[in-house]
Amino acid sequence: MPKTITLLGSTGSIGTQSLDVARMHGYRIFGLAANSRVEILQKQIEEFHPEYVAVVDPAACEKLDAALAGTANAPKLLKGPEGLRTLAAMDGPDVVLNAVVGIAGLPASLAAIESGHDLALANKESLVTGGHLVTDAVKKYGVKLLPVDSEHSAIFQCLQGAGGNQPVRLLLTASGGPFRTWTREQMQNATRAQALKHPNWSMGAKITIDSASMFNKALEIIEAHWLFDMPPEKIQVVVHPQSIVHSAVEFADGAVLAQLGVPDMRVPIAYAMTYPRRIPTGSKPLDLFSIGTLTFEPGDPVRFPALRLAGECLNAGGAACTILNGANEMAVAAFLRDEIPFGAISRIVEGTLEACGAMPADTLEDIFHADLEARRVAKETAEKLK
Ligand code: NDP
Ligand code: MG
């Protein structure tokens, strides 16, 4: 049966690949949401004819409003962060796919769940910053939370064959990023171009920098904790430069199940869209002979402090993971503007965690307060490093 989908973050890397899958299978798009890239959004509107479009950035909103004026069958335009939440909550789709980047995705995730929608989640920041709110809401409203992140999709897929057995350990794979073999000193002044050159995946700028610093893996440890109810000490990061094994689970009897495939986000996107059914995605078949060798090495928390910080923040509880996320978002943005050296990213995050100390995260308001405070402190620290 063709699916109907609301896609938040449609103009991004995951968003456009989700539309590739939708196009391939003739899925209906109920709603599209983006922040600022109006031209891409306009093309998507022309092709997919959504009923609703949400645009967060005010200038982009005005631009799209003007462009749509007088157009026959134009979608209804919802504005600002409130519009994004309204769209996420609207009846119409079979599944809401949240591919927004950053904490901005959290209220939309909650709105979708609280309205009874199954949520296909690429926006890992929803779980990093509001993991307990999201997982509590999923239980309360009885909806499905379907991971899109490739590692978490792999774990989710492996658990389909688990017969209800809880794994004893998660093996979370990581490509290691472009600086996998670099020394700490070499990494200090790595350039933007070097950090944006991911060996295996083509992704949005923020997550690509996070892959270079391994903050992406830190966020994914936290994401895995909430999705699979695992303490951080039972989540092992396994650096696997070929990105063929997308992650694995270990059971009490010693059996380890892994999911393999060529690196192609359309596979986990499609699985989250159509779970438990599998559909063609256009992904190339896996040719193990041409790959030949798969290698594995431990993650290095000395060169990549993010790997240590994830467990520390989860164990600290409260808003620690939100602070880590907010400080990192701020530091990455500053690095992308060439304002700070690459090595400063982890120093800013660590300094912000120390300066902010313990903060509560009981409510959405607490979480956004901690996020703002983390950004303020991170910005101050980044200014000093300019
Ligand atoms: P991109 O930067 O490519 O796209 C982000 C999307 O979010 C865009 O549509 C953007 O709109 C929109 N957006 C940005 N800010 C806001 C905001 N404040 N409110 C609403 N929408 C906003 O990111 P990716 O597609 O790479 O990543 C999206 C999410 O998926 C992230 O959480 C990432 O960690 C996760 N993910 C991504 C993977 C990948 O392969 N790319 C793999 C696994 C997870 P606009 O473009 O109009 O500004
Ligand atoms: Mg991932």
Short mmCIF file of C-alpha atoms and ligand atoms in Angstrom, two decimals:
data_model
loop_
_atom_site.label_atom_id
_atom_site.label_comp_id
_atom_site.label_asym_id
_atom_site.label_seq_id
_atom_site.Cartn_x
_atom_site.Cartn_y
_atom_site.Cartn_z
CA MET A 1 0.00 0.00 0.00
CA PRO A 2 1.42 3.43 -0.86
CA LYS A 3 2.35 5.41 2.21
CA THR A 4 1.49 8.97 3.13
CA ILE A 5 4.32 10.83 4.77
CA THR A 6 4.97 14.12 6.51
CA LEU A 7 8.64 14.99 6.06
CA LEU A 8 10.27 17.53 8.37
CA GLY A 9 13.66 18.79 7.18
CA SER A 10 12.85 17.97 3.54
CA THR A 11 15.55 20.18 2.01
CA GLY A 12 18.45 18.46 3.78
CA SER A 13 20.54 15.39 3.06
CA ILE A 14 18.16 12.93 4.76
CA GLY A 15 15.14 14.89 3.55
CA THR A 16 16.06 14.70 -0.13
CA GLN A 17 17.01 11.01 0.13
CA SER A 18 13.65 10.35 1.80
CA LEU A 19 11.98 11.99 -1.18
CA ASP A 20 14.05 9.74 -3.49
CA VAL A 21 12.48 6.73 -1.76
CA ALA A 22 9.01 8.33 -1.86
CA ARG A 23 9.42 9.10 -5.58
CA MET A 24 10.51 5.55 -6.34
CA HIS A 25 7.39 4.09 -4.73
CA GLY A 26 4.82 6.77 -5.50
CA TYR A 27 4.31 7.67 -1.85
CA ARG A 28 2.07 10.64 -1.10
CA ILE A 29 3.54 13.58 0.74
CA PHE A 30 1.09 15.18 3.16
CA GLY A 31 3.42 17.84 4.56
CA LEU A 32 6.92 19.19 3.98
CA ALA A 33 8.92 21.38 6.37
CA ALA A 34 12.22 23.21 6.05
CA ASN A 35 14.04 26.15 7.51
CA SER A 36 15.48 28.41 4.81
CA ARG A 37 16.24 26.76 1.45
CA VAL A 38 13.17 28.03 -0.39
CA GLU A 39 14.28 27.16 -3.95
CA ILE A 40 14.71 23.47 -3.12
CA LEU A 41 11.43 23.48 -1.22
CA GLN A 42 9.60 25.07 -4.15
CA LYS A 43 10.81 22.32 -6.50
CA GLN A 44 9.68 19.72 -3.97
CA ILE A 45 6.25 21.36 -3.75
CA GLU A 46 5.93 21.31 -7.55
CA GLU A 47 6.83 17.64 -7.68
CA PHE A 48 5.05 16.21 -4.63
CA HIS A 49 2.05 18.56 -4.15
CA PRO A 50 1.93 18.47 -0.35
CA GLU A 51 -1.18 19.79 1.37
CA TYR A 52 0.82 21.70 3.96
CA VAL A 53 4.27 23.28 4.06
CA ALA A 54 5.97 24.62 7.18
CA VAL A 55 8.85 27.10 6.93
CA VAL A 56 10.68 28.17 10.07
CA ASP A 57 12.93 31.04 8.99
CA PRO A 58 10.81 34.26 8.76
CA ALA A 59 12.51 35.66 5.62
CA ALA A 60 12.22 32.30 3.85
CA CYS A 61 8.59 32.16 4.88
CA GLU A 62 7.86 35.54 3.27
CA LYS A 63 9.71 34.52 0.13
CA LEU A 64 7.74 31.30 -0.23
CA ASP A 65 4.46 33.04 0.59
CA ALA A 66 5.11 35.50 -2.26
CA ALA A 67 6.18 32.74 -4.65
CA LEU A 68 3.08 30.66 -3.94
CA ALA A 69 0.64 33.57 -4.20
CA GLY A 70 -1.74 33.00 -7.08
CA THR A 71 -0.46 29.46 -7.71
CA ALA A 72 -3.25 26.98 -8.30
CA ASN A 73 -3.44 24.22 -5.64
CA ALA A 74 -0.73 25.86 -3.55
CA PRO A 75 -0.15 24.12 -0.21
CA LYS A 76 -1.19 25.89 2.97
CA LEU A 77 1.80 27.61 4.57
CA LEU A 78 2.52 27.22 8.28
CA LYS A 79 5.03 29.61 9.78
CA GLY A 80 7.86 29.52 12.28
CA PRO A 81 8.69 26.92 14.95
CA GLU A 82 4.99 26.84 15.87
CA GLY A 83 4.13 25.97 12.27
CA LEU A 84 6.63 23.11 12.35
CA ARG A 85 5.00 21.72 15.49
CA THR A 86 1.50 22.16 14.06
CA LEU A 87 2.45 20.26 10.92
CA ALA A 88 4.07 17.45 12.93
CA ALA A 89 0.82 17.00 14.85
CA MET A 90 -1.57 17.07 11.88
CA ASP A 91 -3.65 14.05 10.96
CA GLY A 92 -3.08 12.77 7.44
CA PRO A 93 0.24 10.88 7.26
CA ASP A 94 0.90 7.21 8.14
CA VAL A 95 4.28 8.24 9.48
CA VAL A 96 6.09 11.48 10.35
CA LEU A 97 9.75 11.48 9.34
CA ASN A 98 11.78 13.99 11.34
CA ALA A 99 14.98 14.90 9.46
CA VAL A 100 15.44 18.35 10.97
CA VAL A 101 18.97 19.02 12.24
CA GLY A 102 19.53 20.08 15.86
CA ILE A 103 17.45 20.56 18.99
CA ALA A 104 14.89 22.43 16.85
CA GLY A 105 13.58 18.95 16.00
CA LEU A 106 12.62 18.04 19.58
CA PRO A 107 9.27 19.87 19.91
CA ALA A 108 8.19 18.49 16.53
CA SER A 109 9.06 14.92 17.58
CA LEU A 110 6.99 15.31 20.74
CA ALA A 111 4.10 16.90 18.84
CA ALA A 112 4.04 13.99 16.35
CA ILE A 113 4.10 11.35 19.09
CA GLU A 114 1.50 13.11 21.25
CA SER A 115 -0.82 13.21 18.23
CA GLY A 116 -0.53 9.44 17.88
CA HIS A 117 1.82 9.30 14.89
CA ASP A 118 4.50 6.72 14.33
CA LEU A 119 7.77 8.64 14.21
CA ALA A 120 10.66 7.81 11.88
CA LEU A 121 13.49 9.62 13.61
CA ALA A 122 16.64 10.90 11.92
CA ASN A 123 16.84 13.89 14.25
CA LYS A 124 19.07 12.25 16.87
CA GLU A 125 19.09 15.49 18.87
CA SER A 126 15.48 14.75 19.89
CA LEU A 127 16.77 11.79 21.90
CA VAL A 128 20.04 13.39 22.97
CA THR A 129 18.31 16.40 24.52
CA GLY A 130 14.89 15.01 25.43
CA GLY A 131 15.36 11.23 25.48
CA HIS A 132 13.24 10.64 28.57
CA LEU A 133 10.40 12.89 27.31
CA VAL A 134 10.40 11.19 23.90
CA THR A 135 10.55 7.60 25.19
CA ASP A 136 7.91 8.31 27.91
CA ALA A 137 5.62 9.82 25.28
CA VAL A 138 6.14 6.85 22.93
CA LYS A 139 4.98 4.52 25.73
CA LYS A 140 2.10 6.76 26.78
CA TYR A 141 0.70 7.23 23.26
CA GLY A 142 1.49 3.70 22.06
CA VAL A 143 3.25 4.76 18.86
CA LYS A 144 6.29 3.31 17.08
CA LEU A 145 9.66 5.04 17.27
CA LEU A 146 11.58 3.96 14.16
CA PRO A 147 15.27 4.87 14.02
CA VAL A 148 16.64 6.28 10.75
CA ASP A 149 20.23 6.74 11.91
CA SER A 150 22.06 3.90 10.15
CA GLU A 151 23.67 2.39 13.26
CA HIS A 152 20.45 2.46 15.25
CA SER A 153 18.47 1.11 12.33
CA ALA A 154 21.03 -1.73 12.16
CA ILE A 155 20.54 -2.51 15.86
CA PHE A 156 16.76 -2.26 15.46
CA GLN A 157 16.93 -4.65 12.49
CA CYS A 158 19.08 -7.12 14.43
CA LEU A 159 16.59 -7.04 17.31
CA GLN A 160 13.79 -8.15 14.98
CA GLY A 161 15.30 -11.62 15.20
CA ALA A 162 15.84 -11.53 18.95
CA GLY A 163 12.59 -13.13 20.07
CA GLY A 164 12.29 -10.57 22.85
CA ASN A 165 15.76 -11.35 24.27
CA GLN A 166 17.40 -8.18 25.54
CA PRO A 167 20.97 -7.81 24.18
CA VAL A 168 23.82 -7.76 26.68
CA ARG A 169 25.87 -5.34 24.59
CA LEU A 170 25.54 -3.06 21.59
CA LEU A 171 28.45 -2.76 19.16
CA LEU A 172 28.06 0.69 17.66
CA THR A 173 30.20 1.05 14.56
CA ALA A 174 31.87 4.28 13.46
CA SER A 175 33.76 5.04 10.28
CA GLY A 176 36.29 7.02 12.30
CA GLY A 177 35.83 10.01 9.98
CA PRO A 178 38.54 11.82 8.01
CA PHE A 179 40.86 12.16 11.04
CA ARG A 180 40.80 8.53 12.14
CA THR A 181 44.57 8.17 11.81
CA TRP A 182 45.56 11.77 12.64
CA THR A 183 47.39 12.72 15.82
CA ARG A 184 45.79 15.09 18.31
CA GLU A 185 48.30 17.78 17.27
CA GLN A 186 47.50 17.36 13.56
CA MET A 187 43.80 17.66 14.32
CA GLN A 188 44.17 20.92 16.29
CA ASN A 189 44.32 23.09 13.18
CA ALA A 190 42.54 20.87 10.64
CA THR A 191 40.74 23.00 8.08
CA ARG A 192 37.05 23.17 7.29
CA ALA A 193 37.62 21.50 3.91
CA GLN A 194 39.56 18.64 5.54
CA ALA A 195 36.87 18.13 8.18
CA LEU A 196 34.07 18.21 5.60
CA LYS A 197 35.67 15.42 3.58
CA HIS A 198 33.97 12.32 4.95
CA PRO A 199 35.46 9.06 3.60
CA ASN A 200 32.19 7.10 3.17
CA TRP A 201 29.03 9.16 3.67
CA SER A 202 27.70 12.31 2.03
CA MET A 203 25.74 14.18 4.72
CA GLY A 204 24.77 17.64 5.95
CA ALA A 205 27.60 19.92 7.13
CA LYS A 206 26.85 19.69 10.87
CA ILE A 207 26.88 15.90 11.07
CA THR A 208 29.95 15.72 8.81
CA ILE A 209 31.93 17.88 11.23
CA ASP A 210 30.54 15.77 14.09
CA SER A 211 31.87 12.68 12.33
CA ALA A 212 35.32 14.24 12.14
CA SER A 213 35.32 15.10 15.87
CA MET A 214 33.43 11.89 16.73
CA PHE A 215 30.82 14.00 18.51
CA ASN A 216 28.44 12.25 16.14
CA LYS A 217 29.31 8.97 17.85
CA ALA A 218 28.89 10.62 21.25
CA LEU A 219 25.38 11.71 20.23
CA GLU A 220 24.75 8.19 18.91
CA ILE A 221 25.80 6.54 22.19
CA ILE A 222 23.20 8.72 23.92
CA GLU A 223 20.66 7.98 21.17
CA ALA A 224 21.28 4.22 21.55
CA HIS A 225 20.90 4.49 25.31
CA TRP A 226 17.37 5.87 24.94
CA LEU A 227 16.28 3.74 22.01
CA PHE A 228 17.45 0.41 23.41
CA ASP A 229 17.48 1.05 27.16
CA MET A 230 21.21 0.32 27.49
CA PRO A 231 23.66 1.84 29.98
CA PRO A 232 26.67 3.52 28.34
CA GLU A 233 29.14 0.90 29.60
CA LYS A 234 27.30 -1.70 27.52
CA ILE A 235 27.59 0.34 24.33
CA GLN A 236 30.94 -0.29 22.70
CA VAL A 237 32.17 1.98 19.93
CA VAL A 238 33.84 -0.06 17.19
CA VAL A 239 35.75 1.92 14.57
CA HIS A 240 35.16 0.23 11.23
CA PRO A 241 36.54 2.35 8.38
CA GLN A 242 34.75 0.48 5.56
CA SER A 243 31.24 1.34 6.91
CA ILE A 244 29.84 -2.02 5.80
CA VAL A 245 28.83 -3.41 9.20
CA HIS A 246 26.32 -0.80 10.35
CA SER A 247 26.27 -2.07 13.97
CA ALA A 248 25.70 -5.28 15.90
CA VAL A 249 24.08 -6.70 19.03
CA GLU A 250 25.45 -9.33 21.39
CA PHE A 251 23.24 -11.73 23.35
CA ALA A 252 23.75 -13.66 26.60
CA ASP A 253 24.77 -16.83 24.75
CA GLY A 254 27.66 -15.05 22.99
CA ALA A 255 25.87 -14.80 19.64
CA VAL A 256 26.39 -11.52 17.81
CA LEU A 257 23.99 -10.36 15.08
CA ALA A 258 25.10 -7.63 12.71
CA GLN A 259 23.49 -5.78 9.79
CA LEU A 260 25.65 -5.24 6.71
CA GLY A 261 25.22 -3.30 3.49
CA VAL A 262 26.83 -0.64 1.33
CA PRO A 263 26.67 2.77 3.01
CA ASP A 264 23.40 4.20 1.66
CA MET A 265 20.99 6.10 3.89
CA ARG A 266 18.05 5.19 1.67
CA VAL A 267 18.13 1.72 3.24
CA PRO A 268 17.46 2.78 6.87
CA ILE A 269 15.15 5.59 5.66
CA ALA A 270 12.99 3.12 3.71
CA TYR A 271 12.96 0.60 6.56
CA ALA A 272 11.72 3.27 8.97
CA MET A 273 9.09 4.41 6.46
CA THR A 274 7.69 0.96 5.73
CA TYR A 275 8.58 -1.13 8.82
CA PRO A 276 8.27 -4.09 9.05
CA ARG A 277 8.12 -4.38 5.26
CA ARG A 278 11.23 -4.09 3.09
CA ILE A 279 11.10 -2.35 -0.28
CA PRO A 280 13.67 -1.72 -3.05
CA THR A 281 15.70 1.43 -2.38
CA GLY A 282 18.05 1.71 -5.34
CA SER A 283 20.97 0.80 -3.06
CA LYS A 284 23.77 -1.16 -4.76
CA PRO A 285 24.02 -4.81 -3.72
CA LEU A 286 26.78 -5.63 -1.27
CA ASP A 287 29.74 -7.26 -3.01
CA LEU A 288 31.89 -8.73 -0.25
CA PHE A 289 34.49 -9.97 -2.75
CA SER A 290 35.24 -6.47 -4.01
CA ILE A 291 35.47 -5.20 -0.42
CA GLY A 292 37.69 -8.11 0.59
CA THR A 293 38.63 -7.03 4.10
CA LEU A 294 36.63 -5.62 6.97
CA THR A 295 38.65 -4.12 9.81
CA PHE A 296 37.79 -3.08 13.35
CA GLU A 297 39.64 -1.01 15.94
CA PRO A 298 38.76 0.61 19.27
CA GLY A 299 37.66 4.23 19.47
CA ASP A 300 40.32 6.47 21.05
CA PRO A 301 38.89 8.71 23.78
CA VAL A 302 42.19 10.58 24.14
CA ARG A 303 42.27 11.86 20.55
CA PHE A 304 38.47 12.05 20.46
CA PRO A 305 37.29 13.30 23.89
CA ALA A 306 33.67 13.15 22.65
CA LEU A 307 33.75 9.36 23.16
CA ARG A 308 34.46 9.84 26.86
CA LEU A 309 32.05 12.75 27.32
CA ALA A 310 28.99 10.79 26.13
CA GLY A 311 29.19 8.25 28.98
CA GLU A 312 30.06 10.96 31.50
CA CYS A 313 27.02 13.03 30.50
CA LEU A 314 24.66 10.04 30.54
CA ASN A 315 25.91 9.09 34.00
CA ALA A 316 25.62 12.67 35.23
CA GLY A 317 21.96 12.78 34.13
CA GLY A 318 19.90 15.98 34.30
CA ALA A 319 20.57 18.27 31.36
CA ALA A 320 24.19 17.19 30.83
CA CYS A 321 23.51 15.64 27.40
CA THR A 322 21.55 18.74 26.36
CA ILE A 323 24.47 20.93 27.39
CA LEU A 324 26.90 18.73 25.46
CA ASN A 325 24.66 18.98 22.41
CA GLY A 326 24.07 22.74 22.65
CA ALA A 327 27.74 23.55 23.20
CA ASN A 328 28.72 21.30 20.32
CA GLU A 329 26.12 22.86 17.95
CA MET A 330 27.52 26.28 18.83
CA ALA A 331 31.16 25.20 18.44
CA VAL A 332 30.50 23.49 15.11
CA ALA A 333 28.74 26.59 13.77
CA ALA A 334 31.74 28.72 14.86
CA PHE A 335 34.15 26.26 13.22
CA LEU A 336 32.12 26.30 9.98
CA ARG A 337 32.42 30.13 10.01
CA ASP A 338 36.22 29.69 10.34
CA GLU A 339 36.15 31.41 13.74
CA ILE A 340 37.76 28.68 15.83
CA PRO A 341 40.25 25.89 15.14
CA PHE A 342 39.00 22.31 14.88
CA GLY A 343 40.69 21.34 18.14
CA ALA A 344 38.70 23.99 20.00
CA ILE A 345 35.39 22.17 19.45
CA SER A 346 35.93 19.55 22.15
CA ARG A 347 37.59 22.09 24.47
CA ILE A 348 34.54 24.36 24.17
CA VAL A 349 32.16 21.48 24.90
CA GLU A 350 34.15 20.31 27.89
CA GLY A 351 34.55 23.85 29.24
CA THR A 352 30.81 24.49 28.83
CA LEU A 353 29.90 21.27 30.65
CA GLU A 354 32.12 22.31 33.57
CA ALA A 355 30.86 25.89 33.67
CA CYS A 356 27.17 24.97 33.46
CA GLY A 357 27.32 22.23 36.11
CA ALA A 358 24.19 20.30 37.04
CA MET A 359 20.95 21.57 35.50
CA PRO A 360 17.52 19.93 35.54
CA ALA A 361 15.86 18.48 32.42
CA ASP A 362 12.44 17.54 33.77
CA THR A 363 10.42 19.50 31.25
CA LEU A 364 10.76 20.82 27.71
CA GLU A 365 11.23 24.30 29.24
CA ASP A 366 14.12 23.01 31.41
CA ILE A 367 15.72 21.47 28.34
CA PHE A 368 15.49 24.63 26.25
CA HIS A 369 16.77 26.68 29.19
CA ALA A 370 19.81 24.39 29.53
CA ASP A 371 20.35 24.54 25.77
CA LEU A 372 20.31 28.35 25.75
CA GLU A 373 22.65 28.50 28.73
CA ALA A 374 25.04 26.03 27.06
CA ARG A 375 25.04 28.13 23.88
CA ARG A 376 25.69 31.32 25.85
CA VAL A 377 28.65 29.80 27.70
CA ALA A 378 29.98 28.08 24.56
CA LYS A 379 29.79 31.35 22.63
CA GLU A 380 31.72 33.19 25.36
CA THR A 381 34.38 30.49 25.33
CA ALA A 382 34.56 30.55 21.51
CA GLU A 383 34.95 34.39 21.54
CA LYS A 384 38.02 34.01 23.74
CA LEU A 385 39.52 31.59 21.24
CA LYS A 386 39.02 33.81 18.18
P1 NDP B 1 20.99 18.90 6.69
O1 NDP B 1 21.72 20.05 7.26
O2 NDP B 1 21.36 18.39 5.35
O3 NDP B 1 19.41 19.22 6.66
C1 NDP B 1 18.76 19.70 7.80
C2 NDP B 1 17.30 19.97 7.52
O4 NDP B 1 16.73 20.59 8.69
C3 NDP B 1 17.06 20.95 6.38
O5 NDP B 1 15.87 20.65 5.73
C4 NDP B 1 16.94 22.30 7.10
O6 NDP B 1 16.20 23.29 6.38
C5 NDP B 1 16.18 21.87 8.33
N1 NDP B 1 16.36 22.77 9.46
C6 NDP B 1 17.50 23.35 9.90
N2 NDP B 1 17.26 24.11 10.98
C7 NDP B 1 15.93 24.02 11.23
C8 NDP B 1 15.07 24.59 12.18
N3 NDP B 1 15.51 25.44 13.13
N4 NDP B 1 13.76 24.26 12.15
C9 NDP B 1 13.28 23.44 11.18
N5 NDP B 1 14.05 22.87 10.23
C10 NDP B 1 15.35 23.14 10.27
O7 NDP B 1 21.08 17.74 7.79
P2 NDP B 1 21.07 16.15 7.56
O8 NDP B 1 19.98 15.78 6.61
O9 NDP B 1 22.43 15.68 7.33
O10 NDP B 1 20.65 15.65 9.03
C11 NDP B 1 19.34 15.74 9.53
C12 NDP B 1 19.26 14.94 10.82
O11 NDP B 1 19.50 13.57 10.52
C13 NDP B 1 20.33 15.33 11.86
O12 NDP B 1 19.78 15.20 13.13
C14 NDP B 1 21.42 14.31 11.64
O13 NDP B 1 22.17 14.08 12.80
C15 NDP B 1 20.60 13.08 11.27
N6 NDP B 1 21.31 12.08 10.47
C16 NDP B 1 21.79 12.43 9.24
C17 NDP B 1 22.47 11.49 8.46
C18 NDP B 1 22.93 11.81 7.07
O14 NDP B 1 23.40 10.91 6.37
N7 NDP B 1 22.84 13.04 6.61
C19 NDP B 1 22.72 10.13 8.97
C20 NDP B 1 22.14 9.88 10.24
C21 NDP B 1 21.46 10.83 10.96
P3 NDP B 1 16.93 24.27 5.29
O15 NDP B 1 17.78 23.39 4.46
O16 NDP B 1 15.77 24.80 4.52
O17 NDP B 1 17.67 25.30 6.03
MG MG B 2 24.80 7.40 12.25
#
